[in-house]
GROMACS .gro file of C-alpha atoms in nm:
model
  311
    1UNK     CA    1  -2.975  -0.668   1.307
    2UNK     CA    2  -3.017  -0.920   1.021
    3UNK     CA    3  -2.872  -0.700   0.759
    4UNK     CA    4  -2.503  -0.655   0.950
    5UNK     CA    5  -2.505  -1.024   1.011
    6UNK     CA    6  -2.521  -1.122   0.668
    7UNK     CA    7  -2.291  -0.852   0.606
    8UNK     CA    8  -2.046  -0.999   0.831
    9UNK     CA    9  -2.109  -1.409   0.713
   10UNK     CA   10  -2.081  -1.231   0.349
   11UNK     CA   11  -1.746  -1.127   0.456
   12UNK     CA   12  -1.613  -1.413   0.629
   13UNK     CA   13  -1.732  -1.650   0.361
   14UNK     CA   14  -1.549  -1.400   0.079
   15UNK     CA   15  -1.215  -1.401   0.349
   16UNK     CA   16  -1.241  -1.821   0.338
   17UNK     CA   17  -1.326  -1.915   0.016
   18UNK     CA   18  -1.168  -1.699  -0.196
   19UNK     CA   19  -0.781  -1.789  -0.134
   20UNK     CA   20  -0.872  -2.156  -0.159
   21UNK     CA   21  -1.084  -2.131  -0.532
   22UNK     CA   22  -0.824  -1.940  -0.685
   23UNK     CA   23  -0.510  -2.153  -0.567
   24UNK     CA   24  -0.742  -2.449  -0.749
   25UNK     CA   25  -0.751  -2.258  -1.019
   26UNK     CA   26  -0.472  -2.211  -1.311
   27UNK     CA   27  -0.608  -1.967  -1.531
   28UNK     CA   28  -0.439  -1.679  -1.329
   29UNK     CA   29  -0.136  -1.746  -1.486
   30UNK     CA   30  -0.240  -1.676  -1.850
   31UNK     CA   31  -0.448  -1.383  -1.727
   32UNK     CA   32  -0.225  -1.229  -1.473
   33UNK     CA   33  -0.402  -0.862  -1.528
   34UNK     CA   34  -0.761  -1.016  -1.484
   35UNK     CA   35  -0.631  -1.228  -1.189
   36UNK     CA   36  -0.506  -0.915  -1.013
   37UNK     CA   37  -0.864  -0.725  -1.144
   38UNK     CA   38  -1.074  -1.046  -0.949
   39UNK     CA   39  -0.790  -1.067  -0.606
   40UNK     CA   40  -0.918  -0.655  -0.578
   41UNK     CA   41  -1.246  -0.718  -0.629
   42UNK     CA   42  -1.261  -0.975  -0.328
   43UNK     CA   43  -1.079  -0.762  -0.116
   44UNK     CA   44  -1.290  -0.478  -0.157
   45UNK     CA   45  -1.615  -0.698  -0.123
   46UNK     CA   46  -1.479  -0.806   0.191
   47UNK     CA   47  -1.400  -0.426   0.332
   48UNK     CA   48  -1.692  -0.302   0.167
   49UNK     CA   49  -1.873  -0.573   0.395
   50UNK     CA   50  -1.730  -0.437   0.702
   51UNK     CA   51  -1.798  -0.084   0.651
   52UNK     CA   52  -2.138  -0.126   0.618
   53UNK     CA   53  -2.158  -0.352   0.901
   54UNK     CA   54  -1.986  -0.123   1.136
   55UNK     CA   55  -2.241   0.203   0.970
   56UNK     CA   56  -2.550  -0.002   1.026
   57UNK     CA   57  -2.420  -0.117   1.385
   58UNK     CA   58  -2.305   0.218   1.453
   59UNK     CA   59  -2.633   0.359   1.375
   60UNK     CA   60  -2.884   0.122   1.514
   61UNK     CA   61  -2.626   0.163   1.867
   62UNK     CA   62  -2.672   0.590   1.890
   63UNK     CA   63  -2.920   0.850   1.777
   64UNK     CA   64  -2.586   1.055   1.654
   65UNK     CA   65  -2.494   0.826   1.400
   66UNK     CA   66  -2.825   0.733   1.256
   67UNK     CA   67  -2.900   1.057   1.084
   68UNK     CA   68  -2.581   1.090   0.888
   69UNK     CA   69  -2.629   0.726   0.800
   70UNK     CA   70  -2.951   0.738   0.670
   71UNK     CA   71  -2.958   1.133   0.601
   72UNK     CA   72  -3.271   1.203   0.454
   73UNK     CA   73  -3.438   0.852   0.390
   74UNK     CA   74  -3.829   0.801   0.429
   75UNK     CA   75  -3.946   0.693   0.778
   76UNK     CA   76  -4.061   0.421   0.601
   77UNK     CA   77  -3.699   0.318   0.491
   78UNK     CA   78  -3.567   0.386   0.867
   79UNK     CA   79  -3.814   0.125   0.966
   80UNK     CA   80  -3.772  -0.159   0.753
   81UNK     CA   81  -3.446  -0.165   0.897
   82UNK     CA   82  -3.581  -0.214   1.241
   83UNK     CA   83  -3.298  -0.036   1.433
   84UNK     CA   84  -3.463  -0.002   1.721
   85UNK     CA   85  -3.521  -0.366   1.794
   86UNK     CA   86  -3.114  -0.422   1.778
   87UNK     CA   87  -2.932  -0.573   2.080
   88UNK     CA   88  -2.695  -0.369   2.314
   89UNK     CA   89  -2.379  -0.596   2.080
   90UNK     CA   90  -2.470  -0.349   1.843
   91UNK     CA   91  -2.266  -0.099   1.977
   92UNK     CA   92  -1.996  -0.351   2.023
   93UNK     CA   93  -1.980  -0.457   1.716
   94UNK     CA   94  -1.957  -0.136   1.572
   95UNK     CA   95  -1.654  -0.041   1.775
   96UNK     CA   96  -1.520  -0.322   1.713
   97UNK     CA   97  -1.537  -0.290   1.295
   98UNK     CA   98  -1.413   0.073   1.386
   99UNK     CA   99  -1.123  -0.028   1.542
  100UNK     CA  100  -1.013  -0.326   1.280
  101UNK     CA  101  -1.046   0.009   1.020
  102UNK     CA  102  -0.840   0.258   1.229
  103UNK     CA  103  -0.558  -0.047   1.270
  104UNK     CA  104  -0.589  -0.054   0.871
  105UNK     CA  105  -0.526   0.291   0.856
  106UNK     CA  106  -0.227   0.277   1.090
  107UNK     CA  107  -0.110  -0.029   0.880
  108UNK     CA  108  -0.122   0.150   0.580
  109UNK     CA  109   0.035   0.483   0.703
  110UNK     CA  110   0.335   0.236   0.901
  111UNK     CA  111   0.412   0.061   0.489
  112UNK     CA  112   0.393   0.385   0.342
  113UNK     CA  113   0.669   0.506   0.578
  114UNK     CA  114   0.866   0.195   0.525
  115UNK     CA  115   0.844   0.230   0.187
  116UNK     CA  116   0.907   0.588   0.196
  117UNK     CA  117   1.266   0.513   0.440
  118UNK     CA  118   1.336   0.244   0.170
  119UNK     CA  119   1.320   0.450  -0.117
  120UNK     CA  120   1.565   0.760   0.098
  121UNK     CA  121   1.810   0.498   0.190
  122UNK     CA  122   1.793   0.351  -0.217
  123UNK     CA  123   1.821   0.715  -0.314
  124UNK     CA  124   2.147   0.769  -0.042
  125UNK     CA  125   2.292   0.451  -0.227
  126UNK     CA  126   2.258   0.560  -0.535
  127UNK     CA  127   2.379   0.885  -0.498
  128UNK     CA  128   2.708   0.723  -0.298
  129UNK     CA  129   2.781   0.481  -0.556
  130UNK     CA  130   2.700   0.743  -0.818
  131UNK     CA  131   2.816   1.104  -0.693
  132UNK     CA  132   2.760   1.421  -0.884
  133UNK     CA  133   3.102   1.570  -1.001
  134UNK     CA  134   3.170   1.920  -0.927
  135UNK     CA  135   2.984   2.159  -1.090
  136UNK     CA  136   2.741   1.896  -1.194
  137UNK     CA  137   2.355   1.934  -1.172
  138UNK     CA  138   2.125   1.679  -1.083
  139UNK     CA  139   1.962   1.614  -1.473
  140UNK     CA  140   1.665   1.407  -1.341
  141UNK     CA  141   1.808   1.099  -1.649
  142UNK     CA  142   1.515   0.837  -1.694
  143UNK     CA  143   1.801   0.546  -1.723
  144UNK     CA  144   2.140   0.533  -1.433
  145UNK     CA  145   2.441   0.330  -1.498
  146UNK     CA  146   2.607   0.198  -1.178
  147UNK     CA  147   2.935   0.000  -1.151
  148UNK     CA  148   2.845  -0.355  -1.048
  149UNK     CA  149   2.990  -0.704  -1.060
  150UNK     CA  150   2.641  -0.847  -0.990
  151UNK     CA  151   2.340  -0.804  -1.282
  152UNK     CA  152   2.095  -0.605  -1.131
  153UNK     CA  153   1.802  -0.415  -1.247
  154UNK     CA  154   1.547  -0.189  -1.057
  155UNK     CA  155   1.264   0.091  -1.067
  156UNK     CA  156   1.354   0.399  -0.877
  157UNK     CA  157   0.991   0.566  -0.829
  158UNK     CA  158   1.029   0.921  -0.689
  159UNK     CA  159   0.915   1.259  -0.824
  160UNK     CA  160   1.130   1.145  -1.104
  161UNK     CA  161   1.132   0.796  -1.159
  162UNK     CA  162   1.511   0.614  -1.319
  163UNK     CA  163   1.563   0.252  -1.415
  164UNK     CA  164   1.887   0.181  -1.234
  165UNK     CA  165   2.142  -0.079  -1.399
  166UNK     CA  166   2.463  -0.213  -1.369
  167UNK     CA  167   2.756  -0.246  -1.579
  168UNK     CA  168   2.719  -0.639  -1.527
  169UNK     CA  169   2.384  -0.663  -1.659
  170UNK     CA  170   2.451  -0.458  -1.943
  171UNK     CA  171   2.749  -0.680  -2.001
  172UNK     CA  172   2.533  -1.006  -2.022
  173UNK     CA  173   2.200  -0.885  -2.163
  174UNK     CA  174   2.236  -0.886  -2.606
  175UNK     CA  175   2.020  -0.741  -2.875
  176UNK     CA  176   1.667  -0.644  -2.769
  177UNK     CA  177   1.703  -0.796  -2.391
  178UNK     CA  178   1.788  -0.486  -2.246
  179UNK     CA  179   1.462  -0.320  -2.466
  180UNK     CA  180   1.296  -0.599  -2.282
  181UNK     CA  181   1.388  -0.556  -1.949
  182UNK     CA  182   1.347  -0.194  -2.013
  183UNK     CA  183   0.964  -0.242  -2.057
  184UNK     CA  184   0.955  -0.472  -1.799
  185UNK     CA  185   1.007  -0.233  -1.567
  186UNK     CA  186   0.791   0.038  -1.797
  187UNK     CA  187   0.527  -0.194  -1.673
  188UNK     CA  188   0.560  -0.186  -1.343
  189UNK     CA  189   0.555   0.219  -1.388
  190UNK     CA  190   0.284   0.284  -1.598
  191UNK     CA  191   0.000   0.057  -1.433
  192UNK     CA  192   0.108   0.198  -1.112
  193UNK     CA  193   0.176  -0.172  -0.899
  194UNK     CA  194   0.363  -0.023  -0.613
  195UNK     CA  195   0.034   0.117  -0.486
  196UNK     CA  196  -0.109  -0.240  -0.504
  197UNK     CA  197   0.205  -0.381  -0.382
  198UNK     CA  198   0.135  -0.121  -0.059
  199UNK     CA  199  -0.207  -0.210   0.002
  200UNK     CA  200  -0.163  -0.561  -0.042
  201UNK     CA  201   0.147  -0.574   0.244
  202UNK     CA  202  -0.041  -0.308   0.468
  203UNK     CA  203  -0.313  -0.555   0.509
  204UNK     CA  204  -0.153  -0.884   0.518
  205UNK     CA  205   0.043  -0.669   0.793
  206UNK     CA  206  -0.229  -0.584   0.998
  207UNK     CA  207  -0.440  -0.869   0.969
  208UNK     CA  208  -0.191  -1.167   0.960
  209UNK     CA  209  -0.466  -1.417   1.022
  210UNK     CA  210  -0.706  -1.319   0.771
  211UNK     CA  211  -0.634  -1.597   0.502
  212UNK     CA  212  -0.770  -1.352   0.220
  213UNK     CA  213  -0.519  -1.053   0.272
  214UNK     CA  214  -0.239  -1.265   0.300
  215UNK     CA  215  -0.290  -1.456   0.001
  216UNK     CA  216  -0.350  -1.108  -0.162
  217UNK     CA  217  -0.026  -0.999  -0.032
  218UNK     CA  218   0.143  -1.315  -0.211
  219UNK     CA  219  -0.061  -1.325  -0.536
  220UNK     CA  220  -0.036  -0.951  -0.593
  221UNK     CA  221   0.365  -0.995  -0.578
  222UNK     CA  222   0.356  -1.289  -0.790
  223UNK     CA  223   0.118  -1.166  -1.034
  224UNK     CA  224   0.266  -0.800  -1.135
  225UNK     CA  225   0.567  -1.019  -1.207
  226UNK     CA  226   0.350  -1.181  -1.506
  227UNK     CA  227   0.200  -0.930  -1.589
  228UNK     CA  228   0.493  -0.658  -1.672
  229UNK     CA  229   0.667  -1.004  -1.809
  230UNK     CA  230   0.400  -0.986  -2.064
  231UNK     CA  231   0.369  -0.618  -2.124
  232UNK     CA  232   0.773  -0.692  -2.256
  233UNK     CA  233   0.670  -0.975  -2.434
  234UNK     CA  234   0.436  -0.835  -2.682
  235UNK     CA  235   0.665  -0.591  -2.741
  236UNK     CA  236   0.966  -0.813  -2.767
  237UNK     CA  237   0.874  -1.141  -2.772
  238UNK     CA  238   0.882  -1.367  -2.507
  239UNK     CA  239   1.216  -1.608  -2.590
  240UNK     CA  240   1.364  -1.265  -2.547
  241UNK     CA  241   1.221  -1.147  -2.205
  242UNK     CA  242   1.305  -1.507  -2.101
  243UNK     CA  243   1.642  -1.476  -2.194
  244UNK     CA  244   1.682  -1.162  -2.008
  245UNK     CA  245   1.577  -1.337  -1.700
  246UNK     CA  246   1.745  -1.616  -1.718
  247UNK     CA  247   2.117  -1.375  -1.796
  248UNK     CA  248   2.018  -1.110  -1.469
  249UNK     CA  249   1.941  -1.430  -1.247
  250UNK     CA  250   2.184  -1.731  -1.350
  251UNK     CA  251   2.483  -1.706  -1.115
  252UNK     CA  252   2.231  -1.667  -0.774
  253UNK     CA  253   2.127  -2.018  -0.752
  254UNK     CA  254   1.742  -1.992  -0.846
  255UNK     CA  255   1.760  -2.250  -1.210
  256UNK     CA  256   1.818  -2.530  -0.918
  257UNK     CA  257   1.704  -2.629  -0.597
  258UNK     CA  258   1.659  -2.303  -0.414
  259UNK     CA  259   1.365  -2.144  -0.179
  260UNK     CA  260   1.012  -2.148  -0.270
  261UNK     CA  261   1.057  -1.714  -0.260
  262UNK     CA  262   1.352  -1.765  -0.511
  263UNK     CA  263   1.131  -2.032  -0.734
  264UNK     CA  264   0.936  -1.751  -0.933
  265UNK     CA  265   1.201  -1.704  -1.179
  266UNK     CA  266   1.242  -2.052  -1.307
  267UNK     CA  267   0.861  -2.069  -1.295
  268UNK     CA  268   0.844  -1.741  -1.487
  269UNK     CA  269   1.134  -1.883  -1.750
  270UNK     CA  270   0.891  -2.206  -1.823
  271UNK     CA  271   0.572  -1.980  -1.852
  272UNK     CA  272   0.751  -1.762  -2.117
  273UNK     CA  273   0.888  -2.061  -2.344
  274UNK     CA  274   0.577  -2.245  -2.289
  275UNK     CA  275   0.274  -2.002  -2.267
  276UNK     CA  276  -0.032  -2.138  -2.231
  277UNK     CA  277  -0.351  -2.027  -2.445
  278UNK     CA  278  -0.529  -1.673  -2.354
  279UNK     CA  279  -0.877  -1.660  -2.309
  280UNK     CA  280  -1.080  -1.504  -2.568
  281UNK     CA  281  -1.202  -1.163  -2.518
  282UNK     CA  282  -1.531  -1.226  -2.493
  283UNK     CA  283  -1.441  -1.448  -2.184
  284UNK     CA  284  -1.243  -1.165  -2.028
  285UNK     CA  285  -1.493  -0.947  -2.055
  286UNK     CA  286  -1.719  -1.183  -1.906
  287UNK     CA  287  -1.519  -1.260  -1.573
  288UNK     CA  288  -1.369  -0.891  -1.573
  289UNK     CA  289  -1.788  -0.821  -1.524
  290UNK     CA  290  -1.838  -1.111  -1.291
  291UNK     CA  291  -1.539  -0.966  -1.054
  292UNK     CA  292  -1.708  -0.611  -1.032
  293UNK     CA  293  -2.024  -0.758  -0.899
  294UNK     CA  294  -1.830  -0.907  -0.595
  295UNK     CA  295  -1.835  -0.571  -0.449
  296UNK     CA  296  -2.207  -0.499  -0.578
  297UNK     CA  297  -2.322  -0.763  -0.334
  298UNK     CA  298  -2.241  -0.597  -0.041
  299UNK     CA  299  -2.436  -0.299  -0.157
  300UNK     CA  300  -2.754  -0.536  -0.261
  301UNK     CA  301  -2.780  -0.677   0.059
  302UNK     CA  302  -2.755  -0.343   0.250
  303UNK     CA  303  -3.015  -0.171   0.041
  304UNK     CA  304  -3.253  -0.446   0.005
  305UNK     CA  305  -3.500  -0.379   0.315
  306UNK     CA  306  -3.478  -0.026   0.179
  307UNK     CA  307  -3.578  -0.124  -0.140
  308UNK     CA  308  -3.870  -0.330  -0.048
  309UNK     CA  309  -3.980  -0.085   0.169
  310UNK     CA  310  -4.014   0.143  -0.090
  311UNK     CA  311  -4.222  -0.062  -0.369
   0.00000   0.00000   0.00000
């Protein structure tokens, strides 16, 4: 039963740490997309750890489970894992890993349908405040114009997805802002970060007290923020990107003292006008490799007696 163990203190260790090394850290701010590519590489290590906890549990606990778990592995490779000599907690442990991944499938399903209601009742909205006139066909536009005293700016995603805007923001936003916020939201789109956005609340939902998912949850919202912020920016520039911010988001309060969940846009105004230095390429590539072997570990330490066994 050593191998699930370590599994699990793998795990746990990942959960812990992780949050607290990269809240130390402030590189995830010039590397938002590599920040994001590390946070899902944790995550996963950490699932991946209790998957093959629960499997090796599961099959060391019944006869049922063991051949689909090892299929068609040598005796010798059966053995090494020495399944037989497991405790009865096997079992409980297995059902126990089972049941945290059926309440992460029922947290995921419950945030897709919330998403899914949000986006219906968006749609409704949209459709109330901007009705089809008689006769008129529904021409799937990319870009929808709404009557609005307040600058506002959002992503529609549906079968066909429309940037919404309102006359306000159109009003206040000059020269290539508008292009800016435009690809803004392009980015959002095109490196698909409501599906992150998803995963990330569906576990911080389920598990609340697992430090690691909710810190996910937090970072992923933060970071697709900087990161579509500097998809615009390379196209636009950033003094223009900032300036676009700063006209959609002046009269609500946030340039002064305001909550720490309405603090991102002053912090994302000062990151623009000031950026800090990228890394190099050669050091992204470096921790973009690093990152993928989080999940490798897992993997290592489940197929090591196997391994040995076989040389």
């Amino acid at each position: 039963m050593m191998v699930p163990l370590a599994l699990m203190m793998l795990g746990v260790l990942a959960a812990a740490m992780a949050p607290r090394l990269m809240a130390r850290s402030d590189w995830p701010d010039r590397e938002p997309v590599l920040a994001l590519w590390v946070w899902q590489c944790v995550v996963a290590g950490v699932l991946l750890c209790c998957l093959l906890a629960m499997s090796l549990s599961a099959a060391a606990a019944w006869e049922g489970v063991r051949s689909p778990v090892f299929g068609f592995a040598p005796r010798v490779v059966v053995e090494a894992y020495a399944l037989q000599a497991h405790g009865p907690w096997a079992g409980a442990l297995a059902l126990l890993l089972a049941g945290g991944g059926a309440w992460t499938a029922v947290a995921l399903t419950r945030e897709v349908r919330a998403v899914r209601a949000r986006r219906r009742q968006r749609r409704a909205e949209l459709l109330r405040r901007s009705p089809l006139l008689p006769g008129e066909e529904p021409s799937g536009e990319r870009l929808v114009v709404l009557e609005g005293d307040r600058p506002e700016a959002w992503w529609l995603s549906h079968a066909s997805p429309q940037l919404v805007i309102t006359t306000s923001a159109l009003r206040r936003l000059k020269g290539h802002q508008l292009d800016a916020l435009i690809a803004h939201e392009q980015g959002h789109a095109r490196a698909r970060h409501d599906l992150l956005l998803y995963c990330a609340s569906a576990l911080a939902a389920g598990f609340p007290q697992v430090p690691v998912f909710a810190a996910f949850r937090d970072q992923v919202h933060r970071l697709v923020e900087l990161a579509a912020d500097d998809v615009a920016s390379r196209r636009f520039g950033r003094r223009t990107i900032a300036l676009a911010l700063v006209e959609l988001n002046e009269d609500r309060g946030v340039f002064g003292p305001c909550p720490a969940q309405l603090a991102q846009v002053p912090e994302r105004v000062d990151r623009l006008l000031a950026p800090a230095p990228r890394f190099t390429p050669g050091r992204r590539l470096r921790m973009t490799a690093v990152a993928a072997l989080v999940p490798a570990v897992p993997l290592l330490v489940t197929f090591m007696p196997g391994l040995s066994a076989l040389t």
